Amino acid sequence: MDGTFYGVGVGPGDPELLTLKAVRIIQECDVVALAVSDKAFQEPVYDREGASQELCGYLQRCVAYQIVLPVIPELAGKKKLFLPMPMIKEKEKLRQIHDACADAAEQIIRQGKNVAFITLGDPAIYSTCLYVHKRLAAKGIRTCLIPGIPSFCAAAARMNVGLAENREELHIIPASYGVEESLGLNGTKVLMKAGAKMPDVKQAVAARKMEIHMVENCGMPGEQIYERAEDIPDDAGYYSLMIIKE
């Protein structure tokens, strides 16, 4: 009998925001899948015996893994599937990589093992685990998404502001693809992973004289909060999230 693929959201950074269900699924799974964004890492690796020095380096840099480890110390001893998820935009190359990741997960699941792909925030929102989830589901493999607290909900709570009230609209926008047009939308705009385009985003927001709240590394070490566009550094990190109101 085949196993199950779980896409498990581990929340935005604070281990206390892990859900009880996420903890249970991770504890019970046979294999934990982890995304590796290093462009030099090209092929999936199934580590059954204990990570090599190179793979240990990936574990140390994997934010989702480091969130879970203090809550589930036995995670360190679980079998792990390292999946390449490079931050590139070549569609054909990405398709090939995602196909290979799904194939590697399928081989394990067909052996009757359950695989939990742990991912930041919620697996349904801009998550790399969806690339694997969709391919496996298309092959008839049982898949299940375990929701996690989204980063923008945690950021709003951290800054003590609401996201939307009454009939106000809420727009979730991937900031790395440009935001000029999106800033014209009515209601609250959430710009996710804004770090790479920060100078452009700051300029666009300042030109429109909009109210801004930003958290960098919400719930993680090095967390920073900004309430004015001019105070935000141009080199803000990848995990920078903005909440913008009219």
Short mmCIF file of C-alpha atoms in Angstrom, two decimals:
data_model
loop_
_atom_site.label_atom_id
_atom_site.label_comp_id
_atom_site.label_asym_id
_atom_site.label_seq_id
_atom_site.Cartn_x
_atom_site.Cartn_y
_atom_site.Cartn_z
CA MET A 1 0.00 0.00 0.00
CA ASP A 2 1.31 3.42 -0.96
CA GLY A 3 2.13 6.06 1.60
CA THR A 4 0.92 9.66 1.69
CA PHE A 5 2.57 12.94 0.72
CA TYR A 6 1.99 15.74 3.22
CA GLY A 7 2.74 19.40 2.56
CA VAL A 8 3.14 20.72 6.10
CA GLY A 9 3.08 24.43 6.91
CA VAL A 10 5.33 25.21 9.88
CA GLY A 11 4.35 28.86 10.27
CA PRO A 12 6.37 32.04 9.75
CA GLY A 13 9.30 31.57 12.13
CA ASP A 14 8.27 31.33 15.77
CA PRO A 15 8.29 27.64 16.80
CA GLU A 16 5.37 28.37 19.18
CA LEU A 17 3.21 29.03 16.11
CA LEU A 18 3.47 25.43 14.92
CA THR A 19 0.04 23.81 14.92
CA LEU A 20 -0.68 20.66 16.89
CA LYS A 21 -1.55 18.87 13.65
CA ALA A 22 1.72 19.87 11.99
CA VAL A 23 3.65 18.54 14.98
CA ARG A 24 1.78 15.23 14.91
CA ILE A 25 2.22 14.68 11.17
CA ILE A 26 5.94 15.44 11.32
CA GLN A 27 6.39 13.14 14.31
CA GLU A 28 4.54 10.29 12.62
CA CYS A 29 6.01 10.57 9.09
CA ASP A 30 8.70 8.20 7.84
CA VAL A 31 10.61 10.77 5.78
CA VAL A 32 10.92 14.55 5.96
CA ALA A 33 11.35 16.40 2.67
CA LEU A 34 13.32 19.66 2.64
CA ALA A 35 13.75 22.29 -0.05
CA VAL A 36 17.30 23.33 -0.99
CA SER A 37 17.62 26.68 -2.80
CA ASP A 38 21.36 26.37 -3.58
CA LYS A 39 21.72 26.63 -7.39
CA ALA A 40 24.62 24.17 -7.26
CA PHE A 41 22.29 21.50 -5.82
CA GLN A 42 20.75 19.95 -8.94
CA GLU A 43 19.46 16.47 -8.06
CA PRO A 44 17.26 15.09 -5.24
CA VAL A 45 19.12 13.22 -2.51
CA TYR A 46 17.48 10.63 -0.25
CA ASP A 47 19.52 10.49 2.94
CA ARG A 48 18.74 7.30 4.87
CA GLU A 49 21.72 7.01 7.20
CA GLY A 50 22.51 10.51 8.45
CA ALA A 51 23.46 13.67 6.64
CA SER A 52 26.91 14.14 5.15
CA GLN A 53 28.80 17.32 5.97
CA GLU A 54 27.38 18.99 2.86
CA LEU A 55 23.82 17.95 3.66
CA CYS A 56 24.26 19.09 7.28
CA GLY A 57 25.08 22.52 5.89
CA TYR A 58 21.75 22.55 4.06
CA LEU A 59 19.97 21.58 7.28
CA GLN A 60 21.57 24.49 9.12
CA ARG A 61 20.38 26.90 6.42
CA CYS A 62 16.88 25.42 6.06
CA VAL A 63 14.60 27.83 7.92
CA ALA A 64 11.65 25.42 8.07
CA TYR A 65 13.86 22.70 9.58
CA GLN A 66 15.28 25.07 12.20
CA ILE A 67 11.76 26.15 13.19
CA VAL A 68 10.65 22.57 13.79
CA LEU A 69 13.80 21.16 15.43
CA PRO A 70 13.36 22.76 18.91
CA VAL A 71 9.80 21.40 19.10
CA ILE A 72 10.53 17.97 17.60
CA PRO A 73 14.14 17.07 18.52
CA GLU A 74 13.69 13.58 17.05
CA LEU A 75 13.51 15.27 13.64
CA ALA A 76 17.31 15.11 13.57
CA GLY A 77 17.21 11.31 13.38
CA LYS A 78 14.53 11.00 10.67
CA LYS A 79 15.29 10.00 7.09
CA LYS A 80 15.40 13.06 4.86
CA LEU A 81 14.72 13.80 1.21
CA PHE A 82 16.62 16.87 -0.01
CA LEU A 83 14.87 18.46 -2.99
CA PRO A 84 16.44 21.14 -5.22
CA MET A 85 14.26 24.24 -5.42
CA PRO A 86 16.51 26.90 -6.98
CA MET A 87 15.32 30.50 -7.23
CA ILE A 88 15.53 30.75 -11.01
CA LYS A 89 12.99 31.80 -13.64
CA GLU A 90 13.89 29.48 -16.55
CA LYS A 91 10.56 27.68 -16.91
CA GLU A 92 11.82 24.59 -18.72
CA LYS A 93 14.70 24.07 -16.29
CA LEU A 94 12.34 24.46 -13.35
CA ARG A 95 9.89 21.99 -14.88
CA GLN A 96 12.64 19.38 -15.19
CA ILE A 97 13.78 19.95 -11.61
CA HIS A 98 10.25 19.76 -10.20
CA ASP A 99 9.57 16.58 -12.20
CA ALA A 100 12.70 15.01 -10.70
CA CYS A 101 11.63 16.06 -7.18
CA ALA A 102 8.21 14.49 -7.63
CA ASP A 103 9.77 11.30 -9.03
CA ALA A 104 12.09 11.02 -6.01
CA ALA A 105 9.21 11.48 -3.59
CA GLU A 106 7.08 8.99 -5.54
CA GLN A 107 9.71 6.25 -5.25
CA ILE A 108 9.63 6.56 -1.46
CA ILE A 109 5.82 6.80 -1.22
CA ARG A 110 5.36 3.72 -3.45
CA GLN A 111 7.30 1.80 -0.79
CA GLY A 112 4.51 2.55 1.68
CA LYS A 113 6.30 5.42 3.43
CA ASN A 114 4.72 8.75 4.40
CA VAL A 115 6.63 11.85 3.32
CA ALA A 116 6.18 15.25 5.01
CA PHE A 117 7.48 18.22 3.03
CA ILE A 118 7.92 20.97 5.64
CA THR A 119 7.52 24.49 4.34
CA LEU A 120 7.42 28.01 5.77
CA GLY A 121 4.05 29.60 6.45
CA ASP A 122 1.15 27.86 4.76
CA PRO A 123 1.69 25.29 1.99
CA ALA A 124 -1.11 26.77 -0.15
CA ILE A 125 0.53 30.22 -0.41
CA TYR A 126 3.51 30.55 -2.80
CA SER A 127 4.98 27.32 -1.46
CA THR A 128 7.61 25.23 -3.25
CA CYS A 129 5.94 22.06 -1.95
CA LEU A 130 3.00 22.70 -4.31
CA TYR A 131 5.19 21.81 -7.31
CA VAL A 132 5.63 18.32 -5.89
CA HIS A 133 2.12 18.07 -4.46
CA LYS A 134 0.42 18.71 -7.82
CA ARG A 135 2.58 16.24 -9.72
CA LEU A 136 2.03 13.47 -7.19
CA ALA A 137 -1.72 14.09 -7.05
CA ALA A 138 -1.85 13.82 -10.86
CA LYS A 139 -0.28 10.34 -10.54
CA GLY A 140 -3.00 9.21 -8.19
CA ILE A 141 -0.91 9.40 -5.02
CA ARG A 142 -2.72 10.47 -1.88
CA THR A 143 -1.68 14.01 -0.95
CA CYS A 144 -2.68 16.21 1.96
CA LEU A 145 -1.92 19.84 2.78
CA ILE A 146 -1.55 20.72 6.47
CA PRO A 147 -2.21 24.45 6.92
CA GLY A 148 0.18 26.71 8.77
CA ILE A 149 -0.07 30.29 10.03
CA PRO A 150 0.71 32.55 7.04
CA SER A 151 3.51 35.08 7.38
CA PHE A 152 1.20 38.04 6.72
CA CYS A 153 -1.16 37.01 9.53
CA ALA A 154 1.79 36.70 11.92
CA ALA A 155 3.20 40.04 10.73
CA ALA A 156 -0.11 41.84 11.24
CA ALA A 157 -0.38 40.40 14.75
CA ARG A 158 3.23 41.34 15.51
CA MET A 159 2.59 44.95 14.44
CA ASN A 160 -0.77 45.03 16.22
CA VAL A 161 -2.71 46.03 13.09
CA GLY A 162 -5.67 44.51 11.28
CA LEU A 163 -5.46 43.29 7.69
CA ALA A 164 -9.03 43.91 6.59
CA GLU A 165 -12.26 45.17 8.12
CA ASN A 166 -15.89 45.21 7.02
CA ARG A 167 -15.92 45.26 3.17
CA GLU A 168 -12.26 46.16 2.79
CA GLU A 169 -10.38 44.11 0.18
CA LEU A 170 -7.16 42.24 0.90
CA HIS A 171 -4.58 41.58 -1.82
CA ILE A 172 -1.58 39.24 -1.46
CA ILE A 173 1.16 40.26 -3.90
CA PRO A 174 4.53 38.62 -4.72
CA ALA A 175 6.76 41.69 -4.63
CA SER A 176 9.64 40.15 -6.59
CA TYR A 177 7.68 40.55 -9.84
CA GLY A 178 6.98 44.31 -9.64
CA VAL A 179 4.22 46.09 -7.75
CA GLU A 180 3.37 49.35 -9.54
CA GLU A 181 0.04 48.16 -10.92
CA SER A 182 -0.87 46.21 -7.79
CA LEU A 183 -0.45 49.25 -5.54
CA GLY A 184 -3.42 50.81 -7.33
CA LEU A 185 -5.77 48.11 -6.05
CA ASN A 186 -8.37 49.07 -3.45
CA GLY A 187 -7.93 48.02 0.16
CA THR A 188 -4.95 46.50 1.98
CA LYS A 189 -1.95 45.27 0.00
CA VAL A 190 0.42 42.65 1.41
CA LEU A 191 3.77 42.52 -0.38
CA MET A 192 5.50 39.23 0.27
CA LYS A 193 9.27 38.64 -0.02
CA ALA A 194 9.87 42.25 -0.96
CA GLY A 195 13.61 42.32 -0.16
CA ALA A 196 14.95 41.81 -3.70
CA LYS A 197 12.98 44.78 -5.07
CA MET A 198 13.11 47.00 -1.99
CA PRO A 199 14.40 50.27 -3.56
CA ASP A 200 11.69 50.12 -6.25
CA VAL A 201 8.98 49.21 -3.75
CA LYS A 202 9.96 52.02 -1.37
CA GLN A 203 9.91 54.56 -4.19
CA ALA A 204 6.49 53.44 -5.42
CA VAL A 205 4.98 53.50 -1.93
CA ALA A 206 6.46 56.91 -1.08
CA ALA A 207 5.17 58.39 -4.35
CA ARG A 208 1.64 57.33 -3.45
CA LYS A 209 1.97 58.52 0.19
CA MET A 210 0.58 55.27 1.53
CA GLU A 211 0.60 53.98 5.11
CA ILE A 212 3.17 51.21 5.49
CA HIS A 213 4.10 48.59 8.08
CA MET A 214 6.96 46.19 7.45
CA VAL A 215 8.45 43.25 9.32
CA GLU A 216 11.77 41.71 8.36
CA ASN A 217 12.31 38.12 9.60
CA CYS A 218 9.02 37.99 11.51
CA GLY A 219 9.35 35.64 14.48
CA MET A 220 12.94 34.79 13.58
CA PRO A 221 16.30 35.96 14.92
CA GLY A 222 17.07 39.45 13.63
CA GLU A 223 13.44 40.54 13.46
CA GLN A 224 13.04 44.23 12.58
CA ILE A 225 9.91 46.38 12.38
CA TYR A 226 9.54 49.54 10.29
CA GLU A 227 6.65 52.02 10.19
CA ARG A 228 7.95 54.46 7.54
CA ALA A 229 9.17 53.77 4.01
CA GLU A 230 12.18 56.04 4.45
CA ASP A 231 13.41 53.99 7.42
CA ILE A 232 13.48 50.70 5.51
CA PRO A 233 17.00 49.78 4.35
CA ASP A 234 17.47 49.16 0.64
CA ASP A 235 19.24 45.90 1.45
CA ALA A 236 16.41 44.49 3.61
CA GLY A 237 16.40 40.70 3.68
CA TYR A 238 14.47 38.19 1.58
CA TYR A 239 11.92 37.58 4.35
CA SER A 240 10.60 41.14 4.30
CA LEU A 241 6.83 41.57 4.35
CA MET A 242 4.96 44.83 3.90
CA ILE A 243 1.40 45.69 4.85
CA ILE A 244 0.28 48.77 2.91
CA LYS A 245 -2.90 50.72 3.48
CA GLU A 246 -4.38 53.69 1.66
#
